[in-house]
Amino acid sequence: MRMSKLLMPTLREVPAEAEIASHQLMLRAAMMRKVAAGIYSYLPLGYRVLQKIMRIVREEMDAAGGQEVLLPIVQPAELWHETGRWDDYGEEMFKLSDRHQRLFCLGPTHEEITTALVRNEVRSYRQLPLLLYQIQNKYRDEIRPRFGVMRGREFIMKDLYSFDRDEQGLDESYWTMFHAYQRIFDRCGLKTRPVEADPGAIGGNQTHEFMAIADAGEAEIVYCSSCDYAANVEKAECFTPPTDPVGREDPVVEVATPGMRTIEDLEKFFNRPASEMIKTLIYRGGDQVAAAVLRGDHAVNEIKLARAIGCLEVELADERTIEEVTGAPLGFAGPIGLKGCKIIADPAVMAIESGIAGGNAVDVHLQGVKPGRDFTPDAVVDIRKAQPGDPCHCGEGVLQGARGIEVGQVFKLGTKYSVPLGALFTDEDGEERPLIMGCYGIGVSRTMAAIIEQCHDVDGICWPVSVAPFHVDVVPVNYRDEQQREAAERIYQDLTEAGVETIIDDRNERPGVKFKDADLIGFPIRITIGPRALADGQVEVRWRATGEEHLISLSEVVSHVQDRITRAIADSKSTSRG
Ligand code: ATP
Ligand code: MG
């Protein structure tokens, strides 16, 4: 490819709307342009990267036994009514109607379509397991599209659906996909960590998210410093190490606490640490009201709380509810004497022997409160959010915190879709059973952004060889100079013929502009043809990511570069896990 012909409108300025590195660089390096909020066009360079990622995904899905299909983006409402998700999916679904007022949606995901296909086409256990996948645009009307293609409203996803005859088969499919995902991300040069995740509203049981570790990540994860445990904080279990009770039996004493509403206020006032405070938060979940009681230095995990109460979602109760339940305004709730609500206590709070709690009256707190003696919870369950520094349940390590970008997720669905959609097969004994399903997604466009988050510096992107738009940028310092031009053209020709993806900077630009573009776009290797080295029959070969530089003779440069690129690609395949 010739740069003089390429649509490559690089930008020197950082676009104001882009907050994170990948978004800025995808715009600056001419990878994409915005069309509307969360909707983008890919330019030639960006599309080449996407295609590289898609090729890696395809190779690994095929190797894992997947069969590629292409399902429609426009999906009839009727199918979604069968699973109840037409209403449940919520505002994220783009809905539309045709000229006859029939309702459709733009597919945010394809469980319904795939399961309906399989229910019509698969009859027998002999056809199982069946793994169908596609790579295609998905549509979600995200409430906050942001960070470029990281959270788009139109984005590219690889989604695979597995159909098995039993749980054991599902388990095999699940781990096959899990390992394929590790290989895919490794081959893309992306450092990821699989973490245990919360199954949430989609239902089913086991699930892992693949997190690319990056400060720009929206997800909070914790991992153990000593064992393999890693989880999304939404899911992470909290381990409360057993303590030896001292056997304190302090009396409960009312203390006037004028204007003290927050834990920090109380820490100062009582000169006691937050770990000795008993925090009571009033929540509403469905038609229930519940008090979450936990240590002052701990935070509620609302997903765990919802599960403890047995509802889909919880939210903090409004002031009126709080007054009804506690008899006091916001800020003075305590676990003693609550009316009309369940008390859900965290195990860690139960270990407090003499704590400080709200007095359920204005400007009153209680000292000497002992959970179990002074109030009896309806349930003692883990409802707190894991935080860095917590002990791991392995008993050895301490949890570390990190931020992650969710680039993929694997999910055991069970019969969540096959039962409502009636996707059955006939087993060996002639019995009809529902198919046991799993679903597995990779955000292809988000993966591209995540790679940039991990692989960039102040000058621009540093593409891993396996996904780079071109491997080599051939840069004659002065293209008008006949000697330089001829040497550059020959290297370009020979590399291209040798199968190395090469671009030549044949623009009549100043060398500074060419070098800046080369660094910004991030071709792994730049070959510079300048007057001084050329006088000695040499050119300069420079690696973008490391800055490693060599002078190589004209006669050897093609085989040298070809060899290095071939090795880099082979390495990306062989060092991958799984
Ligand atoms: P998130 O929690 O980030 O909204 P999700 O859990 O809803 O994602 P899934 O339904 O698991 O997403 O979709 C599979 C993959 O598709 C995700 O792991 C992610 O990489 C990608 N993805 C999901 N939503 C978006 C989006 N709005 N823009 C780009 N990629 C997305
Ligand atoms: Mg997900």
XYZ file of C-alpha atoms and ligand atoms in Angstrom:
610
model
C 0.000 0.000 0.000
C 1.142 3.527 -0.809
C 0.568 6.187 1.771
C 0.045 8.786 -0.942
C -3.096 6.870 -1.946
C -4.308 5.807 1.487
C -7.222 7.521 3.227
C -5.226 8.296 6.345
C -6.280 11.618 7.849
C -4.128 11.645 10.993
C -4.702 14.390 13.542
C -2.045 16.245 15.511
C -4.420 17.643 18.141
C -6.100 15.536 20.784
C -9.836 15.602 19.996
C -11.691 17.301 22.849
C -14.443 14.680 23.082
C -12.033 11.788 23.700
C -11.224 11.122 27.355
C -9.125 7.972 27.235
C -6.007 7.044 25.287
C -7.581 4.461 22.993
C -10.392 6.782 21.954
C -7.973 9.654 21.307
C -5.554 7.473 19.386
C -8.186 5.731 17.275
C -9.261 9.167 16.084
C -5.774 10.665 15.799
C -4.273 7.642 14.037
C -7.070 7.674 11.446
C -8.572 4.364 12.552
C -12.150 5.621 12.767
C -14.499 8.584 12.705
C -17.619 9.272 14.723
C -20.993 9.269 12.984
C -23.297 9.622 16.006
C -23.006 8.917 19.734
C -21.568 5.408 20.024
C -21.635 4.823 16.247
C -18.450 4.882 14.165
C -17.063 4.381 10.684
C -13.815 2.452 10.436
C -11.254 3.868 8.027
C -8.914 1.562 6.072
C -6.229 1.303 8.769
C -8.739 0.619 11.543
C -10.615 -1.920 9.485
C -7.401 -3.817 8.776
C -6.831 -4.138 12.535
C -10.406 -5.303 13.079
C -10.009 -7.894 10.355
C -6.829 -9.195 11.955
C -8.618 -9.612 15.265
C -11.573 -11.281 13.539
C -9.223 -13.666 11.745
C -7.651 -14.741 15.035
C -11.108 -15.168 16.569
C -12.268 -17.262 13.588
C -9.204 -19.485 13.615
C -9.625 -20.251 17.300
C -13.407 -20.727 17.106
C -12.991 -23.108 14.172
C -10.204 -24.979 15.975
C -12.499 -25.347 18.986
C -15.173 -26.980 16.816
C -17.298 -23.908 16.159
C -19.289 -23.580 12.915
C -19.704 -20.091 11.540
C -23.178 -18.847 10.617
C -24.637 -15.437 9.910
C -27.872 -14.581 11.666
C -30.086 -11.582 11.029
C -29.635 -8.263 12.776
C -33.334 -7.496 12.395
C -35.243 -9.846 14.679
C -39.011 -10.283 15.051
C -40.558 -9.326 18.390
C -42.476 -12.632 18.562
C -39.329 -14.609 19.350
C -38.443 -12.236 22.136
C -41.959 -12.518 23.541
C -41.475 -16.278 23.793
C -38.643 -15.795 26.287
C -40.176 -12.743 27.944
C -37.186 -10.627 27.029
C -39.071 -8.206 24.772
C -40.177 -6.502 27.985
C -37.314 -7.538 30.260
C -34.467 -6.328 28.077
C -35.377 -2.737 28.762
C -34.440 0.526 27.122
C -31.168 -0.774 25.727
C -33.078 -2.528 22.954
C -33.459 -0.657 19.660
C -37.016 -1.356 18.514
C -38.538 -0.661 15.133
C -41.638 -1.481 13.142
C -42.135 -2.306 9.487
C -44.723 -0.804 7.107
C -47.340 -3.223 8.463
C -46.622 -2.127 12.057
C -44.990 -5.430 12.879
C -42.429 -5.017 15.620
C -38.761 -5.894 15.343
C -35.562 -5.145 17.200
C -31.965 -4.713 16.167
C -30.235 -7.686 17.753
C -28.464 -6.800 21.009
C -27.587 -10.516 21.300
C -28.749 -13.695 19.565
C -29.879 -16.331 22.075
C -33.475 -16.245 20.779
C -32.570 -16.442 17.088
C -30.009 -19.216 17.544
C -32.161 -21.315 19.845
C -35.131 -20.993 17.481
C -32.944 -22.087 14.585
C -31.707 -25.110 16.476
C -35.169 -26.087 17.725
C -36.271 -26.434 14.121
C -33.166 -28.111 12.743
C -31.753 -30.363 15.469
C -33.583 -33.499 16.544
C -31.176 -36.069 17.901
C -28.419 -36.446 20.455
C -26.297 -37.609 17.506
C -26.143 -34.011 16.277
C -24.680 -32.822 19.588
C -22.616 -31.067 20.744
C -23.281 -28.213 18.341
C -21.331 -24.969 18.503
C -22.609 -22.141 16.284
C -20.982 -18.744 16.081
C -21.017 -15.526 14.136
C -19.130 -12.263 13.999
C -21.483 -9.401 13.467
C -22.770 -5.989 14.515
C -24.762 -5.792 17.711
C -27.029 -2.934 18.734
C -27.537 -1.673 22.262
C -28.922 1.747 23.038
C -26.476 2.225 25.911
C -27.513 4.884 28.397
C -23.995 6.293 28.324
C -22.140 5.449 25.114
C -18.574 6.548 25.718
C -14.881 5.996 25.269
C -15.258 5.540 21.527
C -15.833 1.933 20.482
C -15.258 0.770 24.059
C -18.940 1.303 24.810
C -20.658 1.800 21.505
C -24.315 1.561 20.528
C -23.336 -0.350 17.390
C -20.391 -2.684 17.949
C -18.887 -5.877 16.610
C -19.284 -9.029 18.643
C -18.326 -12.629 18.169
C -21.057 -14.685 19.777
C -21.042 -18.454 20.026
C -23.835 -20.648 21.371
C -23.208 -24.205 22.504
C -25.854 -26.937 22.548
C -25.207 -30.066 24.577
C -27.207 -33.041 25.773
C -26.254 -32.769 29.451
C -24.388 -30.769 32.092
C -21.199 -32.692 31.505
C -21.267 -31.793 27.834
C -21.905 -28.157 28.726
C -18.959 -28.235 31.086
C -16.720 -29.471 28.279
C -17.987 -26.834 25.847
C -17.530 -24.163 28.513
C -13.907 -24.986 29.236
C -13.115 -25.448 25.549
C -14.340 -21.896 24.976
C -12.568 -20.639 28.087
C -9.226 -21.900 26.781
C -9.938 -20.669 23.247
C -10.561 -17.210 24.707
C -7.228 -17.280 26.498
C -5.517 -18.142 23.215
C -7.375 -15.442 21.292
C -6.432 -12.654 23.669
C -2.858 -13.894 24.014
C -2.513 -13.988 20.240
C -3.857 -10.432 20.047
C -1.093 -9.365 22.443
C -3.648 -8.476 25.093
C -3.007 -9.245 28.747
C -6.233 -10.558 30.209
C -7.354 -12.218 33.391
C -10.416 -14.441 33.577
C -12.464 -13.467 36.614
C -15.482 -15.052 38.238
C -18.500 -12.935 37.451
C -22.065 -12.530 38.599
C -24.605 -14.336 36.392
C -27.033 -11.407 36.845
C -30.384 -11.209 35.143
C -29.407 -13.375 32.141
C -29.763 -16.385 34.443
C -27.763 -19.577 34.544
C -24.936 -20.364 36.885
C -21.246 -20.332 36.097
C -19.655 -17.453 34.246
C -16.262 -15.849 33.733
C -15.421 -12.466 32.303
C -12.138 -11.876 30.511
C -10.729 -8.629 31.766
C -8.005 -6.684 30.011
C -6.174 -5.015 32.854
C -6.166 -1.252 32.248
C -6.749 1.879 34.309
C -9.393 2.978 31.818
C -11.429 -0.162 32.569
C -14.945 0.306 33.882
C -14.933 -2.896 35.923
C -13.388 -3.312 39.343
C -11.745 -6.640 39.964
C -9.921 -8.254 42.854
C -7.379 -11.035 42.684
C -5.457 -12.962 45.295
C -1.787 -12.279 45.854
C -1.179 -15.958 46.484
C -3.738 -18.245 44.787
C -5.529 -18.146 41.387
C -8.679 -16.529 42.711
C -9.849 -13.515 40.718
C -13.329 -12.039 40.551
C -15.343 -9.043 39.516
C -16.149 -7.147 42.735
C -19.809 -7.536 41.793
C -19.333 -11.204 42.482
C -16.256 -11.527 44.737
C -16.977 -13.447 47.888
C -15.864 -11.910 51.144
C -14.160 -14.120 53.602
C -14.564 -13.297 57.287
C -11.795 -14.997 59.222
C -13.012 -16.425 62.531
C -12.137 -14.320 65.578
C -11.853 -15.298 69.223
C -14.568 -13.470 71.160
C -13.318 -11.617 74.227
C -16.747 -11.963 75.834
C -17.436 -8.249 76.354
C -20.889 -7.471 77.688
C -20.999 -3.656 77.720
C -24.359 -2.074 78.424
C -26.076 -0.193 75.587
C -25.794 3.533 76.291
C -27.530 6.369 74.442
C -25.211 9.180 73.420
C -26.304 12.581 72.105
C -24.645 13.102 68.711
C -25.881 16.431 67.397
C -25.530 16.671 63.636
C -23.362 13.521 63.324
C -24.660 11.626 60.336
C -21.738 10.068 58.559
C -19.280 7.376 59.603
C -16.451 9.949 59.398
C -18.353 12.284 61.748
C -18.748 9.430 64.207
C -15.126 8.306 63.970
C -14.039 11.767 65.077
C -16.742 12.201 67.673
C -16.230 8.845 69.391
C -12.554 8.560 68.497
C -13.211 4.953 67.421
C -12.345 3.328 64.044
C -15.023 2.721 61.417
C -14.534 -1.015 61.932
C -16.287 -0.623 65.319
C -19.299 1.145 63.819
C -22.452 -0.772 62.962
C -23.828 0.725 59.755
C -27.506 0.284 58.901
C -28.789 1.057 55.424
C -32.451 0.783 54.511
C -33.102 -0.712 51.076
C -36.139 -1.397 48.972
C -36.226 -4.467 46.735
C -39.462 -5.280 44.911
C -42.172 -4.834 47.523
C -39.857 -5.568 50.430
C -37.931 -3.276 52.724
C -34.720 -4.562 54.269
C -32.038 -3.209 56.541
C -28.497 -4.064 55.478
C -26.315 -4.101 58.568
C -22.580 -4.119 58.160
C -19.361 -2.738 59.547
C -18.741 1.003 59.145
C -15.662 0.408 57.010
C -17.479 -1.973 54.643
C -19.653 -1.170 51.614
C -22.807 -2.947 50.470
C -22.680 -5.124 47.366
C -26.192 -4.532 46.057
C -26.132 -7.630 43.856
C -25.451 -9.845 46.872
C -28.060 -8.006 48.909
C -30.691 -8.459 46.198
C -29.940 -12.157 46.136
C -30.160 -12.368 49.940
C -33.587 -10.747 49.857
C -34.663 -12.785 46.849
C -35.349 -10.022 44.343
C -33.812 -8.840 41.078
C -32.637 -5.404 42.162
C -32.435 -3.270 45.267
C -32.193 0.461 45.709
C -31.692 2.681 48.731
C -35.080 3.477 50.267
C -36.504 6.982 50.030
C -36.630 9.227 53.086
C -40.276 8.452 53.812
C -39.663 4.724 53.958
C -36.640 5.304 56.176
C -38.754 7.361 58.584
C -41.466 4.689 58.636
C -39.017 1.901 59.377
C -36.654 3.671 61.769
C -38.832 6.434 63.201
C -36.077 8.916 62.402
C -34.822 10.858 59.400
C -31.922 9.723 57.217
C -28.609 9.391 59.053
C -29.637 7.830 62.357
C -30.754 4.335 61.379
C -29.666 1.512 63.669
C -30.502 -2.182 63.897
C -32.351 -2.051 67.239
C -36.123 -1.560 67.164
C -36.733 -1.448 63.406
C -40.328 -1.905 62.275
C -41.619 -3.748 59.213
C -38.355 -4.716 57.656
C -36.025 -7.687 57.499
C -32.539 -7.366 58.932
C -29.790 -8.807 56.752
C -26.451 -8.710 58.563
C -22.996 -9.295 57.143
C -20.895 -11.931 58.972
C -18.164 -9.389 59.741
C -20.529 -7.140 61.688
C -21.552 -10.069 63.884
C -17.998 -10.246 65.257
C -18.264 -6.764 66.809
C -18.653 -7.079 70.567
C -19.174 -3.470 71.535
C -20.101 -1.265 68.614
C -21.580 2.121 67.857
C -24.891 2.150 65.986
C -27.586 4.615 65.015
C -30.267 5.148 67.699
C -33.279 5.473 65.360
C -33.879 8.943 66.775
C -32.635 12.366 65.759
C -29.112 13.088 67.050
C -28.891 9.830 69.009
C -26.389 7.002 68.679
C -25.917 3.915 70.812
C -22.677 2.701 72.303
C -21.972 -0.837 73.525
C -24.145 -2.536 70.894
C -23.563 -6.267 70.533
C -25.073 -7.913 67.447
C -26.882 -11.133 68.352
C -27.526 -9.911 71.876
C -29.144 -6.532 71.167
C -30.706 -7.367 67.821
C -31.328 -10.590 65.938
C -30.835 -10.549 62.191
C -33.260 -12.449 59.947
C -30.233 -13.658 58.010
C -26.487 -13.466 58.320
C -25.022 -13.562 54.800
C -22.162 -12.053 52.879
C -23.567 -8.770 51.526
C -20.465 -6.683 51.353
C -18.323 -5.496 48.507
C -14.861 -7.026 48.434
C -12.081 -4.499 48.641
C -8.323 -4.571 48.180
C -6.647 -5.590 51.414
C -9.354 -8.125 52.351
C -8.096 -11.600 53.206
C -8.615 -14.223 50.461
C -10.569 -17.363 51.361
C -7.493 -19.434 50.501
C -6.238 -18.304 53.885
C -2.854 -17.213 52.574
C -3.151 -14.209 50.298
C -4.571 -10.728 50.414
C -6.896 -9.390 47.709
C -5.369 -6.892 45.304
C -7.472 -4.457 43.309
C -7.285 -3.610 39.609
C -9.465 -2.144 36.908
C -10.422 -4.167 33.886
C -12.041 -3.836 30.474
C -14.469 -6.703 29.887
C -13.420 -7.988 26.464
C -15.208 -11.313 26.650
C -17.528 -13.460 28.700
C -18.312 -17.165 28.830
C -21.600 -18.256 30.326
C -23.391 -21.470 31.284
C -27.036 -20.879 30.437
C -28.472 -24.345 31.088
C -32.070 -24.510 29.901
C -32.918 -20.830 30.352
C -33.687 -20.420 26.622
C -34.256 -23.963 25.443
C -37.226 -24.505 27.791
C -39.285 -21.399 26.940
C -38.456 -21.753 23.241
C -39.097 -25.510 23.257
C -35.691 -26.482 21.858
C -35.689 -30.224 22.496
C -33.710 -33.219 21.302
C -34.308 -36.930 21.511
C -31.886 -38.816 23.714
C -30.579 -42.367 23.214
C -33.493 -43.818 25.177
C -35.984 -42.027 22.934
C -36.825 -39.434 25.563
C -37.228 -35.743 24.645
C -35.118 -33.351 26.679
C -34.318 -29.645 26.510
C -30.939 -28.701 25.069
C -28.334 -27.558 27.569
C -26.860 -24.278 26.398
C -23.938 -21.958 26.888
C -23.168 -18.570 25.331
C -19.825 -16.968 24.743
C -19.181 -13.390 23.594
C -16.150 -11.385 22.572
C -16.325 -7.661 21.994
C -14.238 -7.507 18.821
C -14.271 -3.730 18.462
C -13.784 -3.283 22.207
C -10.806 -5.646 22.025
C -9.204 -3.297 19.504
C -9.571 -0.379 21.921
C -8.333 -2.486 24.839
C -5.178 -3.422 22.918
C -4.466 0.281 22.424
C -5.044 0.970 26.124
C -2.318 -1.554 26.918
C -0.017 -0.833 23.978
C 0.666 2.871 23.562
C 3.072 5.571 24.653
C 3.182 9.380 24.403
C 3.841 9.209 20.664
C 1.018 6.879 19.715
C 0.015 3.251 19.328
C 2.491 0.322 19.493
C 0.569 -2.469 17.725
C 1.488 -6.055 18.522
C 2.659 -7.605 15.238
C -0.296 -10.017 15.123
C -2.900 -7.251 14.799
C -0.942 -4.363 13.250
C -2.562 -2.715 10.207
C 0.758 -3.190 8.369
C 3.882 -4.849 9.706
C 6.416 -2.510 8.156
C 6.493 1.157 7.192
C 9.180 1.937 4.614
C 10.179 5.594 4.941
C 12.491 7.266 2.459
C 13.592 10.471 4.200
C 13.291 12.325 0.904
C 11.120 10.573 -1.676
C 12.240 13.023 -4.389
C 15.816 11.808 -4.048
C 16.293 9.224 -6.761
C 18.659 6.973 -4.855
C 16.483 6.907 -1.749
C 13.334 6.418 -3.778
C 14.766 3.500 -5.693
C 16.110 1.779 -2.586
C 12.801 2.296 -0.788
C 10.720 1.029 -3.691
C 12.880 -2.077 -4.012
C 12.584 -2.909 -0.294
C 8.840 -2.294 -0.472
C 8.450 -4.582 -3.482
C 10.599 -7.341 -2.080
C 8.990 -7.321 1.363
C 5.521 -7.344 -0.148
C 6.466 -10.285 -2.352
C 7.885 -12.041 0.699
C 4.448 -11.819 2.310
C 5.292 -9.046 4.758
C 2.473 -6.489 4.957
C 4.301 -3.346 3.974
C 3.354 0.266 3.410
C 5.610 2.833 1.767
C 5.579 6.487 2.758
C 5.865 7.917 -0.742
C 4.477 11.294 0.282
C 6.398 14.476 -0.368
C 6.318 15.311 3.306
C 9.043 16.451 5.668
C 10.763 13.566 7.472
C 9.394 14.809 10.819
C 5.823 14.433 9.575
C 6.508 10.920 8.300
C 8.138 9.813 11.534
C 5.329 11.315 13.628
C 2.692 9.490 11.583
C 4.672 6.252 11.771
C 4.832 6.488 15.576
C 1.230 7.628 15.919
C -0.193 4.799 13.802
C 2.231 2.365 15.391
C 3.557 0.079 12.643
C 5.755 -2.456 14.490
C 8.799 -1.844 12.243
C 9.957 1.297 10.463
C 12.659 1.041 7.836
C 14.237 4.437 7.259
C 16.162 5.104 4.092
C 18.326 8.182 4.668
C 21.263 9.684 2.764
C 24.009 8.964 5.280
C 23.440 5.260 5.888
C 22.563 4.722 2.255
C 26.010 6.008 1.248
C 27.308 2.938 3.136
C 24.686 0.697 1.569
C 22.655 0.543 4.776
C 19.186 1.349 6.076
C 17.866 1.769 9.607
C 15.439 -0.796 11.054
C 13.582 0.415 14.138
C 11.086 -1.389 16.360
C 8.244 0.872 17.424
C 7.474 -0.742 20.771
C 10.994 -1.000 22.180
C 12.905 1.635 20.234
C 15.436 -1.072 19.297
C 17.423 0.138 16.251
C 19.842 -1.530 13.831
C 21.663 -0.510 10.692
C 21.241 -3.342 8.200
C 22.743 -3.673 4.766
C 20.494 -3.258 1.751
C 21.155 -6.816 0.679
C 20.043 -8.290 4.008
C 17.233 -6.034 5.124
C 14.409 -7.954 3.451
C 15.339 -11.358 4.826
C 16.130 -9.846 8.236
C 12.737 -8.138 8.540
C 10.831 -11.048 7.042
C 12.470 -13.357 9.549
C 11.727 -11.120 12.525
C 8.075 -10.657 11.528
C 7.554 -14.365 10.896
C 9.077 -15.157 14.272
C 6.993 -12.539 16.074
C 3.780 -14.003 14.631
C 4.859 -17.561 15.431
C 5.708 -16.474 18.986
C 2.308 -14.889 19.482
C 0.770 -18.272 18.641
C 3.104 -20.491 20.621
C 3.253 -18.445 23.814
C -0.510 -18.385 24.134
C -1.949 -20.353 27.017
C -4.729 -22.875 26.998
P -20.927 -4.494 29.721
O -21.065 -5.047 31.115
O -19.573 -3.910 29.445
O -22.057 -3.601 29.322
P -22.123 -6.905 28.828
O -21.765 -7.822 29.952
O -23.472 -6.331 28.774
O -21.022 -5.735 28.743
P -22.150 -9.108 27.003
O -23.607 -9.222 26.795
O -21.469 -10.080 27.888
O -21.793 -7.612 27.450
O -21.460 -9.034 25.572
C -20.288 -9.754 25.198
C -19.133 -8.818 24.950
O -19.484 -7.758 24.055
C -18.661 -8.097 26.204
O -17.782 -8.905 26.941
C -17.984 -6.878 25.628
O -16.642 -7.168 25.286
C -18.761 -6.588 24.371
N -19.674 -5.450 24.554
C -20.814 -5.418 25.275
N -21.413 -4.219 25.202
C -20.609 -3.456 24.400
C -20.692 -2.119 23.918
N -21.719 -1.328 24.247
N -19.707 -1.674 23.113
C -18.676 -2.474 22.747
N -18.551 -3.743 23.179
C -19.507 -4.239 23.980
Mg -20.746 -9.435 29.918
